[in-house]
mmCIF file of C-alpha atoms in Angstrom:
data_model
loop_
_atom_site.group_PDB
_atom_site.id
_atom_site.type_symbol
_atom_site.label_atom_id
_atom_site.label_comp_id
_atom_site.label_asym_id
_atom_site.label_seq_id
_atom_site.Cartn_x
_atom_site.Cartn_y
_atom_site.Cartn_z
ATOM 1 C CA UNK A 1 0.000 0.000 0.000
ATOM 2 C CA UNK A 2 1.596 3.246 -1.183
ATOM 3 C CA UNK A 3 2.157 5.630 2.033
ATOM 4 C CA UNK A 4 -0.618 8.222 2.963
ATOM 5 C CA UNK A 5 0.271 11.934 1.436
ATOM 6 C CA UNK A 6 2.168 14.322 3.689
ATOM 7 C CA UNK A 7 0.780 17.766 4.179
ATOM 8 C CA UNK A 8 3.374 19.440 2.767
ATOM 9 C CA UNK A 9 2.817 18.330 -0.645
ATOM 10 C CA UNK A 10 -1.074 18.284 -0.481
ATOM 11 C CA UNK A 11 -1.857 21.681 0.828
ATOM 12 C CA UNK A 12 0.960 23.718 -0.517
ATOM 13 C CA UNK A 13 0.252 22.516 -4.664
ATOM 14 C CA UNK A 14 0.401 25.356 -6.505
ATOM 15 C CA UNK A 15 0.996 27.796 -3.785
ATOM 16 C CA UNK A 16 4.297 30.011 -1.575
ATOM 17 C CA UNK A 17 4.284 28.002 1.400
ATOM 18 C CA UNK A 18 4.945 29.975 4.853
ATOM 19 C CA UNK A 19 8.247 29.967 5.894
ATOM 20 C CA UNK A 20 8.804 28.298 9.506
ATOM 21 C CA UNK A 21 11.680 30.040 11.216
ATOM 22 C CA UNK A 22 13.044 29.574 14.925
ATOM 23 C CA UNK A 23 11.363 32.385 17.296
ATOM 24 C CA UNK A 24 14.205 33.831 18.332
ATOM 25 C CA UNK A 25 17.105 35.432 15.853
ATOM 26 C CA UNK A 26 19.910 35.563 18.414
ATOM 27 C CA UNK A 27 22.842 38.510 17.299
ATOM 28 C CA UNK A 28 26.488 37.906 18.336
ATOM 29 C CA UNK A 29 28.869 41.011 17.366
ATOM 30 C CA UNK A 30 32.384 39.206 18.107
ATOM 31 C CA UNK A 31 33.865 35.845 17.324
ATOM 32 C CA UNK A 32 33.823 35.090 21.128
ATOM 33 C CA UNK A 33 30.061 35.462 21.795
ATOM 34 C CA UNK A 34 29.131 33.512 18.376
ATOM 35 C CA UNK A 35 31.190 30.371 19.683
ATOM 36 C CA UNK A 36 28.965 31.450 23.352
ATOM 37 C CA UNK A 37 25.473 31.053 21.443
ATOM 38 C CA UNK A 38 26.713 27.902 19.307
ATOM 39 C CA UNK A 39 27.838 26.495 22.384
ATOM 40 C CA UNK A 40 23.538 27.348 23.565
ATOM 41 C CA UNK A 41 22.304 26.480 20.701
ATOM 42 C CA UNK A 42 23.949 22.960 20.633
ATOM 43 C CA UNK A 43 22.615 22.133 24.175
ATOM 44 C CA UNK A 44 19.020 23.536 23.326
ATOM 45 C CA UNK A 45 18.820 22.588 19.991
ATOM 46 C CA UNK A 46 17.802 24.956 16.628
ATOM 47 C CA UNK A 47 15.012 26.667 18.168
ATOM 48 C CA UNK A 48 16.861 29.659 17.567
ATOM 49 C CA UNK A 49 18.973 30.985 15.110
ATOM 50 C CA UNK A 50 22.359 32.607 14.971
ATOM 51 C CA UNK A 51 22.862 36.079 13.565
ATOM 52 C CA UNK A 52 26.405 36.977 13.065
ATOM 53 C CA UNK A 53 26.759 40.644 12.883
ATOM 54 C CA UNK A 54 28.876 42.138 10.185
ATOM 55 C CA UNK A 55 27.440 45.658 11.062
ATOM 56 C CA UNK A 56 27.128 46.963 13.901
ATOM 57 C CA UNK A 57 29.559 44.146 15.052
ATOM 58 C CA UNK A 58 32.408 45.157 12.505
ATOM 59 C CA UNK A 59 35.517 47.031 13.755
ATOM 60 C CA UNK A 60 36.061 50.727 11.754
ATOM 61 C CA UNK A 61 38.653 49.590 9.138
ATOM 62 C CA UNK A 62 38.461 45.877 10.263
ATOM 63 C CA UNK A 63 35.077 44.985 8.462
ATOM 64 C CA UNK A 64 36.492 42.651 5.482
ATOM 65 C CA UNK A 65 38.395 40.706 8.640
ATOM 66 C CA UNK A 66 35.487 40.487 10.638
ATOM 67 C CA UNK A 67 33.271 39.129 7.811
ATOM 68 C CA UNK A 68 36.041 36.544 7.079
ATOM 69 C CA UNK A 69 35.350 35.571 10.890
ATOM 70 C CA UNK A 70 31.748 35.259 10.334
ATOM 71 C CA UNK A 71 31.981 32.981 7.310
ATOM 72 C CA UNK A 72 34.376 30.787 8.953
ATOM 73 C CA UNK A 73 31.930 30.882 11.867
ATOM 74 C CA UNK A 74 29.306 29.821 9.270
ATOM 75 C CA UNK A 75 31.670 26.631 7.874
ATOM 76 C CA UNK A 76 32.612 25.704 11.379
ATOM 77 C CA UNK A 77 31.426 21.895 12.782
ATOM 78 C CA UNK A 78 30.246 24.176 15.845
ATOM 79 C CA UNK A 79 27.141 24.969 12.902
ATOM 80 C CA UNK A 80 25.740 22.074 13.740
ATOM 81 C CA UNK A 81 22.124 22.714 12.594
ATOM 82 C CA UNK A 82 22.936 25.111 9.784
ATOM 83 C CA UNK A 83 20.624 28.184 11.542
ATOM 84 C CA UNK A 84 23.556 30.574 11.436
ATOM 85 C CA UNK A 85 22.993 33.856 8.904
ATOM 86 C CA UNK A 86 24.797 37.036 9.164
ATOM 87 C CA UNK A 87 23.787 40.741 8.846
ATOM 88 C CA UNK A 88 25.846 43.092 6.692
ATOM 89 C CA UNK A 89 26.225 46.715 6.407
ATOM 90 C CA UNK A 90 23.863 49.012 4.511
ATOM 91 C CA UNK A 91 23.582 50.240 1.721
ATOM 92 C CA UNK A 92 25.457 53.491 2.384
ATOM 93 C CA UNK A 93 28.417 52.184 3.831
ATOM 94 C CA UNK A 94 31.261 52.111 1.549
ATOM 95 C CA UNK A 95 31.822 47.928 2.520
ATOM 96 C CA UNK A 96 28.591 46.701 1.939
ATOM 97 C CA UNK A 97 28.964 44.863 -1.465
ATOM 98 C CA UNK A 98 32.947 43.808 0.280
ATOM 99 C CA UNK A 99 30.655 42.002 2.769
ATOM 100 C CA UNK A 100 28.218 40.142 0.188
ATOM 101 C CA UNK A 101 31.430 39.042 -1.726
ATOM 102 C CA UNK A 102 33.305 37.560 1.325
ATOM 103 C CA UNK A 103 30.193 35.865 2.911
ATOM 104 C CA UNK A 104 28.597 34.551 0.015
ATOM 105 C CA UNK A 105 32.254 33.616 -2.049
ATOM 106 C CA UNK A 106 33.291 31.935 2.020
ATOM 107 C CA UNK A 107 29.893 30.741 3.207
ATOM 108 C CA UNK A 108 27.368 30.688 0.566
ATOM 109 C CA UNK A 109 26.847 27.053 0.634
ATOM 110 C CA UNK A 110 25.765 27.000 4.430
ATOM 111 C CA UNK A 111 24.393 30.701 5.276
ATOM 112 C CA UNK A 112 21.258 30.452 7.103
ATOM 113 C CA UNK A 113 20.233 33.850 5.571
ATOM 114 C CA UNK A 114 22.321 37.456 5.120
ATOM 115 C CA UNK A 115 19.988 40.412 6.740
ATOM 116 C CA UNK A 116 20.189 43.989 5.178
ATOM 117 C CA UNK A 117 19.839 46.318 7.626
ATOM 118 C CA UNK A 118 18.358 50.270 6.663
ATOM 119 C CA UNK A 119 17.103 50.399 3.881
ATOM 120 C CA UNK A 120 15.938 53.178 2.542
ATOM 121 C CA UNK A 121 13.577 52.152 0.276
ATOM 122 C CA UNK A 122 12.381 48.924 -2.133
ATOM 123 C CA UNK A 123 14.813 49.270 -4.694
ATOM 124 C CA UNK A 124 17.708 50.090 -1.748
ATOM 125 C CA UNK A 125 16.704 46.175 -0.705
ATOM 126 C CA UNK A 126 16.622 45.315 -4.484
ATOM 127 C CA UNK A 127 19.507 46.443 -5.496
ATOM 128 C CA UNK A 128 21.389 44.287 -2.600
ATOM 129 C CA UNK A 129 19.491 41.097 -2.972
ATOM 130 C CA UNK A 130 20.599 41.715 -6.703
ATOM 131 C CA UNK A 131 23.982 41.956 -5.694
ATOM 132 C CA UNK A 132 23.923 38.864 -3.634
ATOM 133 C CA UNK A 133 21.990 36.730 -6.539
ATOM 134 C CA UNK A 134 24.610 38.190 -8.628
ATOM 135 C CA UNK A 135 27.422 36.719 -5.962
ATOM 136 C CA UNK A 136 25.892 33.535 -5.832
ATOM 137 C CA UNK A 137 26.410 32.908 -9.512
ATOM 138 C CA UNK A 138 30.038 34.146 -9.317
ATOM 139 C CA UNK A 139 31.069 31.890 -7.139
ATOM 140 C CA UNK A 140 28.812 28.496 -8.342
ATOM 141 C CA UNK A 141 26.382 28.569 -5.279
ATOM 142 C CA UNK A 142 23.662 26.832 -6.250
ATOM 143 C CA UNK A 143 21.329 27.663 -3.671
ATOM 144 C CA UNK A 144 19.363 30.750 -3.271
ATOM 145 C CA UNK A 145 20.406 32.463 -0.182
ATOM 146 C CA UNK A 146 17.272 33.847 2.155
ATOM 147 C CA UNK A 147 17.370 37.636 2.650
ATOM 148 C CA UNK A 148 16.089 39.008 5.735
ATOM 149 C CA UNK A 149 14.690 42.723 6.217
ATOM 150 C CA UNK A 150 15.361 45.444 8.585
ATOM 151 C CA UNK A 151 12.536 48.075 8.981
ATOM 152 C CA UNK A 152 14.040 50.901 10.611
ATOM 153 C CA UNK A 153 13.527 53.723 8.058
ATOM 154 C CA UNK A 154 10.689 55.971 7.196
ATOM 155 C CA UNK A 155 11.515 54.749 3.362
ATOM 156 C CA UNK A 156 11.747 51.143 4.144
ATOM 157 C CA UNK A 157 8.125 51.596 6.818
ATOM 158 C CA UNK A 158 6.550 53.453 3.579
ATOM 159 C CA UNK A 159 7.740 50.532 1.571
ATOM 160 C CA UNK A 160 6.922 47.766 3.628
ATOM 161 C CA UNK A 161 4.462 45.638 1.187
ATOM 162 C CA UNK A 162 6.996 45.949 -2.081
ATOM 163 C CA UNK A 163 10.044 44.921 0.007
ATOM 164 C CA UNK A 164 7.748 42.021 1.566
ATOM 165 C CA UNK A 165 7.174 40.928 -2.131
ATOM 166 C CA UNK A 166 10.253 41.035 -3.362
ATOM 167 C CA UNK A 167 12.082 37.658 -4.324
ATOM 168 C CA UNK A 168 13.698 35.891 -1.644
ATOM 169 C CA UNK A 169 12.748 38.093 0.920
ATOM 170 C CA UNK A 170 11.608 35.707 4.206
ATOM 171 C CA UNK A 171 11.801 38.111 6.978
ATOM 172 C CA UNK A 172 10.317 41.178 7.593
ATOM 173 C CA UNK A 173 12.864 42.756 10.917
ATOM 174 C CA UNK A 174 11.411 45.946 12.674
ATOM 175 C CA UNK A 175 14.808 47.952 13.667
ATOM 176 C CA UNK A 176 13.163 49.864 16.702
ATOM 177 C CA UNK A 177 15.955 51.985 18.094
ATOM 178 C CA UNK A 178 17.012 53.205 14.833
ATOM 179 C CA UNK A 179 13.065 53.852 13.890
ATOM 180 C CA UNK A 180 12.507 56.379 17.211
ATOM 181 C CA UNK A 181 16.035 58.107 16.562
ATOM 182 C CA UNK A 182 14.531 58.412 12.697
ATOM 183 C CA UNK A 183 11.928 60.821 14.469
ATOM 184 C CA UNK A 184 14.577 63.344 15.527
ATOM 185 C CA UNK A 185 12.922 63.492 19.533
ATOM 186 C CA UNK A 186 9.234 63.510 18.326
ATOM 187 C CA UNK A 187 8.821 60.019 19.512
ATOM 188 C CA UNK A 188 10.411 59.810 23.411
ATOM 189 C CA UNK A 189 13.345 57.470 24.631
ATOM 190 C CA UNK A 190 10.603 55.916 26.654
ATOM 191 C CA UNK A 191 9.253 54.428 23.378
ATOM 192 C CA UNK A 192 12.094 52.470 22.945
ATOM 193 C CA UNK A 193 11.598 50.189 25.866
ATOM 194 C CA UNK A 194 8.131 48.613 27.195
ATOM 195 C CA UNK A 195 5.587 49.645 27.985
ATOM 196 C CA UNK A 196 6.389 52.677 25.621
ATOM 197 C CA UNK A 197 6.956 50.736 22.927
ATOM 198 C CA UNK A 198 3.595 48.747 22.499
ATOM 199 C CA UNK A 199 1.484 52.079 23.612
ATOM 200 C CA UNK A 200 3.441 55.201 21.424
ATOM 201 C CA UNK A 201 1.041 55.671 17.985
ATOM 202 C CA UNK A 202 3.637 56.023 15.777
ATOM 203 C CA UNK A 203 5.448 52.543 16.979
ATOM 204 C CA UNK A 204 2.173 50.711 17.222
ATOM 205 C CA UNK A 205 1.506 51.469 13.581
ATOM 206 C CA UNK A 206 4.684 50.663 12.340
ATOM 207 C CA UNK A 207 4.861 47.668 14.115
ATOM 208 C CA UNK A 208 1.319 46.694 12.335
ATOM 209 C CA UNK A 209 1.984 47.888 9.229
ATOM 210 C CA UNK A 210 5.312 45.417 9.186
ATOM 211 C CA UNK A 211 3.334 42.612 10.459
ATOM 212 C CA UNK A 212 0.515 43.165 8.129
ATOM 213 C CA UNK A 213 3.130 43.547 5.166
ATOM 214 C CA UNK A 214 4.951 40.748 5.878
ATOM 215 C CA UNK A 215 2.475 38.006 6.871
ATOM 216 C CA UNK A 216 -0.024 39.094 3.776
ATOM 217 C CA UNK A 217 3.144 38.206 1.895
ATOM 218 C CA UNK A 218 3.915 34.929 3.310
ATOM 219 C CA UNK A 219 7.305 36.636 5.149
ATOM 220 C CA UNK A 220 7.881 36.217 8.749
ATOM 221 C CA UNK A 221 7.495 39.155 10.742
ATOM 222 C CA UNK A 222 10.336 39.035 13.250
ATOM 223 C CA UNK A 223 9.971 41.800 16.623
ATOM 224 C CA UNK A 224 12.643 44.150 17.619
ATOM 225 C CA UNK A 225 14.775 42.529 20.753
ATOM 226 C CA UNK A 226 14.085 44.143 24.660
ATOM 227 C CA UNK A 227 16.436 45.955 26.352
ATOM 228 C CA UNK A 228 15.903 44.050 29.496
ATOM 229 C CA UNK A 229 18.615 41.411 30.206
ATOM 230 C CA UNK A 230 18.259 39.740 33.378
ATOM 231 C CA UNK A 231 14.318 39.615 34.272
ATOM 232 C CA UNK A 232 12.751 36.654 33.256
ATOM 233 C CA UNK A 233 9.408 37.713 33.069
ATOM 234 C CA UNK A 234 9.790 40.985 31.937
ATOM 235 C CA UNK A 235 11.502 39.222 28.698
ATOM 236 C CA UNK A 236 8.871 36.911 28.213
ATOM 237 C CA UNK A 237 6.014 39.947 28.448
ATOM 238 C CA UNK A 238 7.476 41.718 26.102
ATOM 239 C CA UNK A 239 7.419 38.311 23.559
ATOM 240 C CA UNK A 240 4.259 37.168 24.548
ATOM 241 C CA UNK A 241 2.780 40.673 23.935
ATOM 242 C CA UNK A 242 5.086 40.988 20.451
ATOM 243 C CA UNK A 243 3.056 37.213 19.519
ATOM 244 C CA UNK A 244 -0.592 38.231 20.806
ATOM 245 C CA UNK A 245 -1.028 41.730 20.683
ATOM 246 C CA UNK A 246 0.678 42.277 17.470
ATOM 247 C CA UNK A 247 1.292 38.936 15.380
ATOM 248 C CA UNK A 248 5.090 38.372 15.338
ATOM 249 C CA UNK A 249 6.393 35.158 15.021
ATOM 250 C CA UNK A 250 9.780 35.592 15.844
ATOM 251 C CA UNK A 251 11.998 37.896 17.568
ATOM 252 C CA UNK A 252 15.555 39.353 18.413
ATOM 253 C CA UNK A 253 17.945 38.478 20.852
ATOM 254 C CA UNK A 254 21.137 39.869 22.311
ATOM 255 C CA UNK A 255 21.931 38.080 25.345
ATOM 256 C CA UNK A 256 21.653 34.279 25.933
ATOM 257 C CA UNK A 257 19.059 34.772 28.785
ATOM 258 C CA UNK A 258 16.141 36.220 26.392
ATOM 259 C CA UNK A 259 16.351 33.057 24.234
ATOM 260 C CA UNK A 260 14.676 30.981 26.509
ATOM 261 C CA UNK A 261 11.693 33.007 27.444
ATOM 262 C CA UNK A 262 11.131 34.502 23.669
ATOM 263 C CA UNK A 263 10.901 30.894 22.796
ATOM 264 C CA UNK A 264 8.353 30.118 25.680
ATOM 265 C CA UNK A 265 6.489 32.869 24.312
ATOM 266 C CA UNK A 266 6.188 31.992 21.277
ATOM 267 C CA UNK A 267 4.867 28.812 21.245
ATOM 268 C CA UNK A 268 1.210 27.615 20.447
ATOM 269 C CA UNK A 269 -0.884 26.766 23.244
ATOM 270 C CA UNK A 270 -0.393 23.429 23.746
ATOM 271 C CA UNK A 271 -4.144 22.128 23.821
ATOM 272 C CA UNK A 272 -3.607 23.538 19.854
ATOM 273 C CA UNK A 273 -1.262 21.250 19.550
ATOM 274 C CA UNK A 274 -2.960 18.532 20.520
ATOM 275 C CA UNK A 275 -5.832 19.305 18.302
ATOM 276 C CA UNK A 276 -3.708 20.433 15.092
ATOM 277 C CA UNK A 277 -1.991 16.560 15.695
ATOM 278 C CA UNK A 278 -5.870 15.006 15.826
ATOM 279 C CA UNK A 279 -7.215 17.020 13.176
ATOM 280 C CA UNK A 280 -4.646 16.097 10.626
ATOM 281 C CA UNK A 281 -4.024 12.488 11.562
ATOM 282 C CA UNK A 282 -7.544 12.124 10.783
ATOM 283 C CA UNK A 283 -7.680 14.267 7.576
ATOM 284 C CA UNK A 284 -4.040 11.975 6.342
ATOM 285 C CA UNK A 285 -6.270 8.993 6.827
ATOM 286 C CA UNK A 286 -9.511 10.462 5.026
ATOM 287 C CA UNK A 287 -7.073 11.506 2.164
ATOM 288 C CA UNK A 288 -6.954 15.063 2.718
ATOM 289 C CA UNK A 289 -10.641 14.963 2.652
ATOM 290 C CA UNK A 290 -12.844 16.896 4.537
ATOM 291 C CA UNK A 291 -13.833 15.003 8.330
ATOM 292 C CA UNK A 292 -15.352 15.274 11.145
ATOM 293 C CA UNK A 293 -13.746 16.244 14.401
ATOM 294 C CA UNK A 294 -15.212 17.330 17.661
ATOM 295 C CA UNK A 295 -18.205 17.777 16.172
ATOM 296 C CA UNK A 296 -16.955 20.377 13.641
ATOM 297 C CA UNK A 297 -15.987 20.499 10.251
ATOM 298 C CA UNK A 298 -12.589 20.499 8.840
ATOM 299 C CA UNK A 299 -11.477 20.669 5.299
ATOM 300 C CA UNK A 300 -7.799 21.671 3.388
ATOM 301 C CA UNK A 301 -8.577 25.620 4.592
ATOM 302 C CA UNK A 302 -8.349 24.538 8.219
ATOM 303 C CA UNK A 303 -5.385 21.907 7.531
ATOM 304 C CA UNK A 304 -3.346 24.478 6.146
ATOM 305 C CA UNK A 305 -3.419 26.444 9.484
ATOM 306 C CA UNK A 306 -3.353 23.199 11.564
ATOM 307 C CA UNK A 307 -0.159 21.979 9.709
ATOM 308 C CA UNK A 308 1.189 25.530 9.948
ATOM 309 C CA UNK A 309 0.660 25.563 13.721
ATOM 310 C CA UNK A 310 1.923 22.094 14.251
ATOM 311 C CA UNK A 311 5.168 22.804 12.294
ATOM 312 C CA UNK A 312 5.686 26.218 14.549
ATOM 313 C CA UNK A 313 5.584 24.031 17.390
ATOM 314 C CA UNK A 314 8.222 21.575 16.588
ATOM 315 C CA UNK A 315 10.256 24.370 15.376
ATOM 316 C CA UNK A 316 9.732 26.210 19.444
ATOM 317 C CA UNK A 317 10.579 22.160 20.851
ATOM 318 C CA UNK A 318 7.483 21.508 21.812
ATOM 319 C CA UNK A 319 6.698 17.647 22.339
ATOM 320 C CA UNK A 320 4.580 16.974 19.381
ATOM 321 C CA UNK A 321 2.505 13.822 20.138
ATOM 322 C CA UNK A 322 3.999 10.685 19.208
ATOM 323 C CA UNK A 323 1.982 9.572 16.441
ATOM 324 C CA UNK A 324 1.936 13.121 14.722
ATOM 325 C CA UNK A 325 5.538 13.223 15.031
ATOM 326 C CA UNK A 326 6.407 10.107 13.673
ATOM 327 C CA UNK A 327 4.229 10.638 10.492
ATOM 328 C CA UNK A 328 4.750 13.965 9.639
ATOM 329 C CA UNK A 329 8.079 14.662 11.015
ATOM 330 C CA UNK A 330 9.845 11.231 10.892
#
């Protein structure tokens, strides 16, 4: 008996399916705090991914050395799980394409993603991803490398939906701090920390106006990081708010001790899970049919969300049940 369909290649036919990333994008500015969160991520596994930063993380005058770091960071056997990317400078800094040519020509074959930061507009982020296509085909990488976002512009905020669209895009960033300093003191400091930053106008909107651009685009939307570093709960407010309140899937990083809590947060309830498992065991069986379950009924418009919830949860180490995960993740 030929096995029963997978989800994957019933409900996507035809269709972008939605990228599942790790909650938490985790940045590490020097070679000694990358090797830190590798060392993390090997004992909690890839439910969270590495960001090394070529930017803000880059030396004045030392950037094509610190970018050689980063892709031999990338190459290392510490990249276990292959969930480290990199962030390079924008597109006004006299290094930026010296940074695509190093990582991509060093690390192409195993970058998690490369992350353009302040943009200042959709053909800013075009003209980079260009430049790393263009990179890729230099060097014989035959992969297309994931580019990642950063909001933190008026430009890029205005332009939100074309960058979302554009090809290979699969992560929508919002770049808070540089976003209120972009408002020249209209916006307060306060905004730049909780609970500022989920009450000021101008931040709520742009923080819905990403999320709405991204996720109608099938991009993650990934939330700025908090500026708290040691309390526990204050960390996982600020995610679990970021998740509920305004739709992010993911979110930054900058110290190991928000990884834990941002991941917490973002997980689906886990009485969710235990449906989505149900639901779609049931629905593999029937053939991807519609079915009964709990009295309601399901067909492929509800699998789709089930599957999509059920893959977000393996991806945030939840225990899927046993049966689910042996048949759809086996």
């Amino acid at each position: 008996m030929p096995p029963l369909p997978h989800p994957e290649k019933i409900l996507f036919q035809g269709e972008k399916p939605f990228p599942i990333l790790p909650a938490v994008d985790h940045y590490a500015g020097s070679e000694k705090l990358m090797r830190k969160a590798l060392a993390v991520q090997h004992e909690l596994g890839p439910v969270f991914d590495i960001t090394c930063d070529c930017e803000d993380g880059a030396r004045a005058g030392a950037e094509a050395e610190h970018a050689a770091m980063a892709a031999a960071v990338v190459m290392s056997g510490d990249n276990r799980f292959g969930r480290v990317g990199a962030r390079i400078h924008d597109i006004t800094h006299p290094h930026w394409e010296q940074d695509v040519e190093i990582l991509v020509s060093q690390a192409g074959r195993r970058l998690a993603f490369l992350t353009i930061p302040k943009p200042r507009s959709a053909a800013d982020a075009a003209l980079q991803i260009e430049a790393i296509r263009c990179a890729e085909e230099k060097h014989g990488i035959e992969r297309q490398i994931p580019v990642h976002v950063l909001i933190e512009t008026h430009g890029a905020l205005r332009d939100a939906w074309e960058i979302a669209a554009l090809d290979r895009v699969e992560s929508l960033d919002f770049g808070l701090m540089d976003f209120v300093s972009g408002h020249h003191g209209a916006i307060p400091g306060s905004a730049m920390r909780s609970p500022g930053q989920f009450e000021h106008p101008l931040v709520v909107r742009a923080k819905c106006d990403i999320a709405a651009a991204a996720l109608a685009n099938g991009v993650v939307p990934s939330h700025n990081v908090t500026t708290e570093l040691k309390d526990i709960d204050y960390i996982r407010r600020d995610a679990e708010r970021a998740r509920r309140e305004f739709g992010y899937l993911r979110m930054w990083s900058i110290h190991p001790n928000q990884i834990v809590p941002i991941v917490e947060a973002m997980r689906p309830d886990f009485s969710e899970v235990e449906d989505a498992s149900n639901i779609l065991i049931a629905a593999q069986d029937a053939h991807w049919g519609p079915i009964q379950h709990a009295g309601k009924l399901h067909d492929r418009a509800s699998y789709r969300y089930y599957w999509e919830l059920l893959k977000r949860a393996s991806a945030t180490g939840m225990a899927v049940p046993e049966e689910a995960r042996t048949r759809f993740f086996g």
